[in-house]
Amino acid sequence: MLEEHGLSDRKLKILHAIIQTYLESGEPVGSRTISKYTDLNLSSATIRNEMADLEELGYIIQPHTSAGRIPSDKGYRLYVDMLMQEKEQELSDMQEQMLQKADKMDQLLKQAAKVLANNTNYATMVSTPMNNLNKIKFIQLSLVDEDQVIAVIVLGGNVIKNKIIPLDEPLSNENLLKLNMLLNTTLNGMSIEEINLGLIARLKEQAGIHSEVISNVLDAVADAIQIDEDMQIYTSGATNIFKYPELSDKQSAQDIISAFEEKQQLTDLVTQTLSQEENTGIQVYIGDESPVQNMKDCSVVTATYELGEGMKGTIGIIGPKRMDYEHVLKSMKRLQTELDEMFHKKE
């Protein structure tokens, strides 16, 4: 970017400061103002010289009625291009970090399920964390081509979702920047429940001819915030069930093994556990209390661990009704604490 435009780092910083100040105040910007608001530690005279160069190069202009300068279209273009490049780099870095973290987390959770099964001699499961607070952290729209944009939606816990959105009308880079600013200033920190019809109508009105883009982005946000279909459940020790005569002599053993293989019932168990906000501690379901149909002859113990920023996962132990509850609860509590501590350290 620097080589392409032939501007020094100092000139770029001064131009950035001029545009930022002008956007905030709407008034032409003088060298004295810039000397106060930048970290360059330059004199007004030096800044005046740099501003003269920027004016000669066409990045800023001087209104007839003022000694200050305002950005030109060329200056705005450079500012927008740099801003988009910075945001794309930030997102790229964030996605790279999240992929590395996700891989490490998967390995950790697989190991946790195995250790828990070995320690208790029961069947165990550990789910990957899901976004439970449904908060929007950041939205970035980027042009793919003249017919579509990609919406990158970052949720609490740095969960990243991508969605391709078709365009009914051509979208300039300037209007794309405006839509990005509109979406982020309005939606950052909000949950899906807080996005009401009045807010949607206001957003669409401000977006003008691009109101359909706003509708599609909001649909993408709603989809992203739903329970994550990509949630993984790691299991271990299912065959431990055969160690207990009251289970191995019945069809229930096969039912439990089937539930562990198909995982849909375990997914339902996780969803139910996380949907009940009071279930932040350890829950014990005995026999018919079990939320899993195929486990009515068992006891099911679940606990929730937290990754932070609304990210929660579930640990589960399935065994006979005569399980060693004291040992199970101690093991569960220890793993719950360890996962909490490990994930918070990573954050």
PDB file of N, CA and C in Angstrom, residues 31-94:
ATOM      1  N   SER A  31      -3.044  22.441  10.914  1.00  0.00           N
ATOM      2  CA  SER A  31      -1.853  21.714  11.386  1.00  0.00           C
ATOM      3  C   SER A  31      -1.791  21.677  12.909  1.00  0.00           C
ATOM      4  N   ARG A  32      -2.243  22.758  13.556  1.00  0.00           N
ATOM      5  CA  ARG A  32      -2.182  22.792  15.022  1.00  0.00           C
ATOM      6  C   ARG A  32      -3.083  21.715  15.630  1.00  0.00           C
ATOM      7  N   THR A  33      -4.250  21.534  15.033  1.00  0.00           N
ATOM      8  CA  THR A  33      -5.170  20.484  15.511  1.00  0.00           C
ATOM      9  C   THR A  33      -4.526  19.109  15.372  1.00  0.00           C
ATOM     10  N   ILE A  34      -3.905  18.853  14.224  1.00  0.00           N
ATOM     11  CA  ILE A  34      -3.266  17.552  13.986  1.00  0.00           C
ATOM     12  C   ILE A  34      -2.130  17.318  14.969  1.00  0.00           C
ATOM     13  N   SER A  35      -1.381  18.364  15.302  1.00  0.00           N
ATOM     14  CA  SER A  35      -0.243  18.195  16.225  1.00  0.00           C
ATOM     15  C   SER A  35      -0.719  17.761  17.608  1.00  0.00           C
ATOM     16  N   LYS A  36      -1.948  18.093  17.955  1.00  0.00           N
ATOM     17  CA  LYS A  36      -2.491  17.708  19.268  1.00  0.00           C
ATOM     18  C   LYS A  36      -3.008  16.273  19.288  1.00  0.00           C
ATOM     19  N   TYR A  37      -3.508  15.802  18.139  1.00  0.00           N
ATOM     20  CA  TYR A  37      -4.237  14.537  18.136  1.00  0.00           C
ATOM     21  C   TYR A  37      -3.466  13.347  17.583  1.00  0.00           C
ATOM     22  N   THR A  38      -2.261  13.544  17.073  1.00  0.00           N
ATOM     23  CA  THR A  38      -1.506  12.399  16.572  1.00  0.00           C
ATOM     24  C   THR A  38      -0.373  12.063  17.539  1.00  0.00           C
ATOM     25  N   ASP A  39       0.166  10.851  17.369  1.00  0.00           N
ATOM     26  CA  ASP A  39       1.287  10.417  18.222  1.00  0.00           C
ATOM     27  C   ASP A  39       2.628  10.638  17.507  1.00  0.00           C
ATOM     28  N   LEU A  40       2.663  11.554  16.558  1.00  0.00           N
ATOM     29  CA  LEU A  40       3.878  11.759  15.772  1.00  0.00           C
ATOM     30  C   LEU A  40       4.907  12.615  16.485  1.00  0.00           C
ATOM     31  N   ASN A  41       4.453  13.414  17.440  1.00  0.00           N
ATOM     32  CA  ASN A  41       5.351  14.335  18.149  1.00  0.00           C
ATOM     33  C   ASN A  41       6.089  15.253  17.171  1.00  0.00           C
ATOM     34  N   LEU A  42       5.331  15.799  16.226  1.00  0.00           N
ATOM     35  CA  LEU A  42       5.918  16.711  15.232  1.00  0.00           C
ATOM     36  C   LEU A  42       5.449  18.133  15.487  1.00  0.00           C
ATOM     37  N   SER A  43       6.252  19.078  15.067  1.00  0.00           N
ATOM     38  CA  SER A  43       5.869  20.487  15.210  1.00  0.00           C
ATOM     39  C   SER A  43       4.811  20.843  14.179  1.00  0.00           C
ATOM     40  N   SER A  44       4.095  21.936  14.456  1.00  0.00           N
ATOM     41  CA  SER A  44       3.083  22.404  13.502  1.00  0.00           C
ATOM     42  C   SER A  44       3.719  22.729  12.152  1.00  0.00           C
ATOM     43  N   ALA A  45       4.948  23.250  12.187  1.00  0.00           N
ATOM     44  CA  ALA A  45       5.636  23.611  10.936  1.00  0.00           C
ATOM     45  C   ALA A  45       5.895  22.368  10.078  1.00  0.00           C
ATOM     46  N   THR A  46       6.381  21.309  10.714  1.00  0.00           N
ATOM     47  CA  THR A  46       6.638  20.057   9.977  1.00  0.00           C
ATOM     48  C   THR A  46       5.345  19.490   9.412  1.00  0.00           C
ATOM     49  N   ILE A  47       4.285  19.523  10.230  1.00  0.00           N
ATOM     50  CA  ILE A  47       2.989  19.010   9.773  1.00  0.00           C
ATOM     51  C   ILE A  47       2.464  19.856   8.610  1.00  0.00           C
ATOM     52  N   ARG A  48       2.692  21.201   8.674  1.00  0.00           N
ATOM     53  CA  ARG A  48       2.267  22.079   7.578  1.00  0.00           C
ATOM     54  C   ARG A  48       2.969  21.690   6.271  1.00  0.00           C
ATOM     55  N   ASN A  49       4.266  21.390   6.365  1.00  0.00           N
ATOM     56  CA  ASN A  49       5.010  20.983   5.170  1.00  0.00           C
ATOM     57  C   ASN A  49       4.460  19.684   4.579  1.00  0.00           C
ATOM     58  N   GLU A  50       4.178  18.725   5.463  1.00  0.00           N
ATOM     59  CA  GLU A  50       3.626  17.444   5.003  1.00  0.00           C
ATOM     60  C   GLU A  50       2.233  17.640   4.400  1.00  0.00           C
ATOM     61  N   MET A  51       1.434  18.516   5.028  1.00  0.00           N
ATOM     62  CA  MET A  51       0.092  18.785   4.511  1.00  0.00           C
ATOM     63  C   MET A  51       0.168  19.466   3.145  1.00  0.00           C
ATOM     64  N   ALA A  52       1.180  20.313   2.960  1.00  0.00           N
ATOM     65  CA  ALA A  52       1.369  20.964   1.655  1.00  0.00           C
ATOM     66  C   ALA A  52       1.667  19.912   0.581  1.00  0.00           C
ATOM     67  N   ASP A  53       2.500  18.932   0.943  1.00  0.00           N
ATOM     68  CA  ASP A  53       2.798  17.841  -0.001  1.00  0.00           C
ATOM     69  C   ASP A  53       1.534  17.033  -0.314  1.00  0.00           C
ATOM     70  N   LEU A  54       0.752  16.728   0.735  1.00  0.00           N
ATOM     71  CA  LEU A  54      -0.481  15.958   0.525  1.00  0.00           C
ATOM     72  C   LEU A  54      -1.457  16.716  -0.369  1.00  0.00           C
ATOM     73  N   GLU A  55      -1.481  18.052  -0.217  1.00  0.00           N
ATOM     74  CA  GLU A  55      -2.366  18.868  -1.055  1.00  0.00           C
ATOM     75  C   GLU A  55      -1.879  18.856  -2.496  1.00  0.00           C
ATOM     76  N   GLU A  56      -0.574  18.973  -2.682  1.00  0.00           N
ATOM     77  CA  GLU A  56      -0.005  18.958  -4.026  1.00  0.00           C
ATOM     78  C   GLU A  56      -0.270  17.620  -4.722  1.00  0.00           C
ATOM     79  N   LEU A  57      -0.261  16.538  -3.927  1.00  0.00           N
ATOM     80  CA  LEU A  57      -0.506  15.202  -4.476  1.00  0.00           C
ATOM     81  C   LEU A  57      -1.997  14.917  -4.678  1.00  0.00           C
ATOM     82  N   GLY A  58      -2.860  15.824  -4.200  1.00  0.00           N
ATOM     83  CA  GLY A  58      -4.287  15.693  -4.452  1.00  0.00           C
ATOM     84  C   GLY A  58      -5.082  14.937  -3.409  1.00  0.00           C
ATOM     85  N   TYR A  59      -4.474  14.675  -2.226  1.00  0.00           N
ATOM     86  CA  TYR A  59      -5.170  13.903  -1.194  1.00  0.00           C
ATOM     87  C   TYR A  59      -6.024  14.783  -0.275  1.00  0.00           C
ATOM     88  N   ILE A  60      -5.660  16.066  -0.172  1.00  0.00           N
ATOM     89  CA  ILE A  60      -6.460  17.004   0.624  1.00  0.00           C
ATOM     90  C   ILE A  60      -6.629  18.292  -0.171  1.00  0.00           C
ATOM     91  N   ILE A  61      -7.658  19.060   0.152  1.00  0.00           N
ATOM     92  CA  ILE A  61      -7.895  20.327  -0.539  1.00  0.00           C
ATOM     93  C   ILE A  61      -8.194  21.408   0.497  1.00  0.00           C
ATOM     94  N   GLN A  62      -8.019  22.651   0.068  1.00  0.00           N
ATOM     95  CA  GLN A  62      -8.256  23.793   0.966  1.00  0.00           C
ATOM     96  C   GLN A  62      -9.509  24.544   0.517  1.00  0.00           C
ATOM     97  N   PRO A  63     -10.565  24.526   1.364  1.00  0.00           N
ATOM     98  CA  PRO A  63     -11.746  25.329   1.017  1.00  0.00           C
ATOM     99  C   PRO A  63     -11.358  26.807   0.972  1.00  0.00           C
ATOM    100  N   HIS A  64     -11.994  27.574   0.108  1.00  0.00           N
ATOM    101  CA  HIS A  64     -11.625  28.986  -0.081  1.00  0.00           C
ATOM    102  C   HIS A  64     -11.761  29.802   1.200  1.00  0.00           C
ATOM    103  N   THR A  65     -12.722  29.426   2.034  1.00  0.00           N
ATOM    104  CA  THR A  65     -13.026  30.276   3.207  1.00  0.00           C
ATOM    105  C   THR A  65     -12.259  29.869   4.455  1.00  0.00           C
ATOM    106  N   SER A  66     -11.311  28.935   4.347  1.00  0.00           N
ATOM    107  CA  SER A  66     -10.663  28.441   5.563  1.00  0.00           C
ATOM    108  C   SER A  66      -9.181  28.199   5.345  1.00  0.00           C
ATOM    109  N   ALA A  67      -8.442  28.311   6.463  1.00  0.00           N
ATOM    110  CA  ALA A  67      -7.013  27.987   6.402  1.00  0.00           C
ATOM    111  C   ALA A  67      -6.782  26.492   6.547  1.00  0.00           C
ATOM    112  N   GLY A  68      -7.816  25.758   6.991  1.00  0.00           N
ATOM    113  CA  GLY A  68      -7.694  24.319   7.191  1.00  0.00           C
ATOM    114  C   GLY A  68      -7.863  23.533   5.903  1.00  0.00           C
ATOM    115  N   ARG A  69      -7.709  22.220   6.002  1.00  0.00           N
ATOM    116  CA  ARG A  69      -7.834  21.338   4.837  1.00  0.00           C
ATOM    117  C   ARG A  69      -8.941  20.305   5.089  1.00  0.00           C
ATOM    118  N   ILE A  70      -9.508  19.808   3.988  1.00  0.00           N
ATOM    119  CA  ILE A  70     -10.473  18.703   4.062  1.00  0.00           C
ATOM    120  C   ILE A  70     -10.021  17.616   3.086  1.00  0.00           C
ATOM    121  N   PRO A  71     -10.458  16.374   3.284  1.00  0.00           N
ATOM    122  CA  PRO A  71     -10.039  15.297   2.373  1.00  0.00           C
ATOM    123  C   PRO A  71     -10.653  15.486   0.987  1.00  0.00           C
ATOM    124  N   SER A  72      -9.914  15.103  -0.036  1.00  0.00           N
ATOM    125  CA  SER A  72     -10.451  15.057  -1.405  1.00  0.00           C
ATOM    126  C   SER A  72     -11.023  13.661  -1.643  1.00  0.00           C
ATOM    127  N   ASP A  73     -11.662  13.473  -2.802  1.00  0.00           N
ATOM    128  CA  ASP A  73     -12.152  12.126  -3.144  1.00  0.00           C
ATOM    129  C   ASP A  73     -10.999  11.134  -3.180  1.00  0.00           C
ATOM    130  N   LYS A  74      -9.847  11.591  -3.684  1.00  0.00           N
ATOM    131  CA  LYS A  74      -8.668  10.732  -3.747  1.00  0.00           C
ATOM    132  C   LYS A  74      -8.201  10.345  -2.341  1.00  0.00           C
ATOM    133  N   GLY A  75      -8.266  11.311  -1.404  1.00  0.00           N
ATOM    134  CA  GLY A  75      -7.898  11.036  -0.018  1.00  0.00           C
ATOM    135  C   GLY A  75      -8.839  10.037   0.630  1.00  0.00           C
ATOM    136  N   TYR A  76     -10.148  10.236   0.403  1.00  0.00           N
ATOM    137  CA  TYR A  76     -11.134   9.282   0.935  1.00  0.00           C
ATOM    138  C   TYR A  76     -10.899   7.877   0.372  1.00  0.00           C
ATOM    139  N   ARG A  77     -10.597   7.808  -0.952  1.00  0.00           N
ATOM    140  CA  ARG A  77     -10.384   6.501  -1.583  1.00  0.00           C
ATOM    141  C   ARG A  77      -9.228   5.761  -0.910  1.00  0.00           C
ATOM    142  N   LEU A  78      -8.113   6.464  -0.674  1.00  0.00           N
ATOM    143  CA  LEU A  78      -6.971   5.827  -0.023  1.00  0.00           C
ATOM    144  C   LEU A  78      -7.336   5.383   1.389  1.00  0.00           C
ATOM    145  N   TYR A  79      -8.071   6.250   2.098  1.00  0.00           N
ATOM    146  CA  TYR A  79      -8.501   5.942   3.471  1.00  0.00           C
ATOM    147  C   TYR A  79      -9.372   4.683   3.492  1.00  0.00           C
ATOM    148  N   VAL A  80     -10.352   4.607   2.581  1.00  0.00           N
ATOM    149  CA  VAL A  80     -11.259   3.450   2.527  1.00  0.00           C
ATOM    150  C   VAL A  80     -10.487   2.188   2.171  1.00  0.00           C
ATOM    151  N   ASP A  81      -9.584   2.289   1.176  1.00  0.00           N
ATOM    152  CA  ASP A  81      -8.805   1.110   0.771  1.00  0.00           C
ATOM    153  C   ASP A  81      -7.947   0.596   1.926  1.00  0.00           C
ATOM    154  N   MET A  82      -7.313   1.513   2.650  1.00  0.00           N
ATOM    155  CA  MET A  82      -6.477   1.112   3.787  1.00  0.00           C
ATOM    156  C   MET A  82      -7.326   0.496   4.888  1.00  0.00           C
ATOM    157  N   LEU A  83      -8.508   1.088   5.138  1.00  0.00           N
ATOM    158  CA  LEU A  83      -9.390   0.582   6.183  1.00  0.00           C
ATOM    159  C   LEU A  83      -9.856  -0.830   5.852  1.00  0.00           C
ATOM    160  N   MET A  84     -10.243  -1.037   4.590  1.00  0.00           N
ATOM    161  CA  MET A  84     -10.711  -2.364   4.184  1.00  0.00           C
ATOM    162  C   MET A  84      -9.580  -3.387   4.270  1.00  0.00           C
ATOM    163  N   GLN A  85      -8.379  -2.971   3.875  1.00  0.00           N
ATOM    164  CA  GLN A  85      -7.238  -3.873   3.932  1.00  0.00           C
ATOM    165  C   GLN A  85      -6.928  -4.275   5.381  1.00  0.00           C
ATOM    166  N   GLU A  86      -6.997  -3.284   6.277  1.00  0.00           N
ATOM    167  CA  GLU A  86      -6.745  -3.568   7.697  1.00  0.00           C
ATOM    168  C   GLU A  86      -7.766  -4.548   8.251  1.00  0.00           C
ATOM    169  N   LYS A  87      -9.066  -4.312   7.928  1.00  0.00           N
ATOM    170  CA  LYS A  87     -10.125  -5.179   8.456  1.00  0.00           C
ATOM    171  C   LYS A  87     -10.006  -6.592   7.897  1.00  0.00           C
ATOM    172  N   GLU A  88      -9.676  -6.698   6.591  1.00  0.00           N
ATOM    173  CA  GLU A  88      -9.529  -8.024   5.994  1.00  0.00           C
ATOM    174  C   GLU A  88      -8.359  -8.774   6.625  1.00  0.00           C
ATOM    175  N   GLN A  89      -7.280  -8.039   6.936  1.00  0.00           N
ATOM    176  CA  GLN A  89      -6.130  -8.670   7.586  1.00  0.00           C
ATOM    177  C   GLN A  89      -6.487  -9.120   8.996  1.00  0.00           C
ATOM    178  N   GLU A  90      -7.244  -8.253   9.719  1.00  0.00           N
ATOM    179  CA  GLU A  90      -7.680  -8.614  11.073  1.00  0.00           C
ATOM    180  C   GLU A  90      -8.516  -9.890  11.051  1.00  0.00           C
ATOM    181  N   LEU A  91      -9.455  -9.965  10.105  1.00  0.00           N
ATOM    182  CA  LEU A  91     -10.316 -11.141  10.014  1.00  0.00           C
ATOM    183  C   LEU A  91      -9.517 -12.384   9.633  1.00  0.00           C
ATOM    184  N   SER A  92      -8.572 -12.198   8.692  1.00  0.00           N
ATOM    185  CA  SER A  92      -7.733 -13.321   8.274  1.00  0.00           C
ATOM    186  C   SER A  92      -6.924 -13.852   9.453  1.00  0.00           C
ATOM    187  N   ASP A  93      -6.332 -12.925  10.225  1.00  0.00           N
ATOM    188  CA  ASP A  93      -5.555 -13.324  11.408  1.00  0.00           C
ATOM    189  C   ASP A  93      -6.435 -14.029  12.428  1.00  0.00           C
ATOM    190  N   MET A  94      -7.663 -13.482  12.632  1.00  0.00           N
ATOM    191  CA  MET A  94      -8.570 -14.063  13.615  1.00  0.00           C
ATOM    192  C   MET A  94      -8.993 -15.476  13.202  1.00  0.00           C
TER     193      MET A  94
END
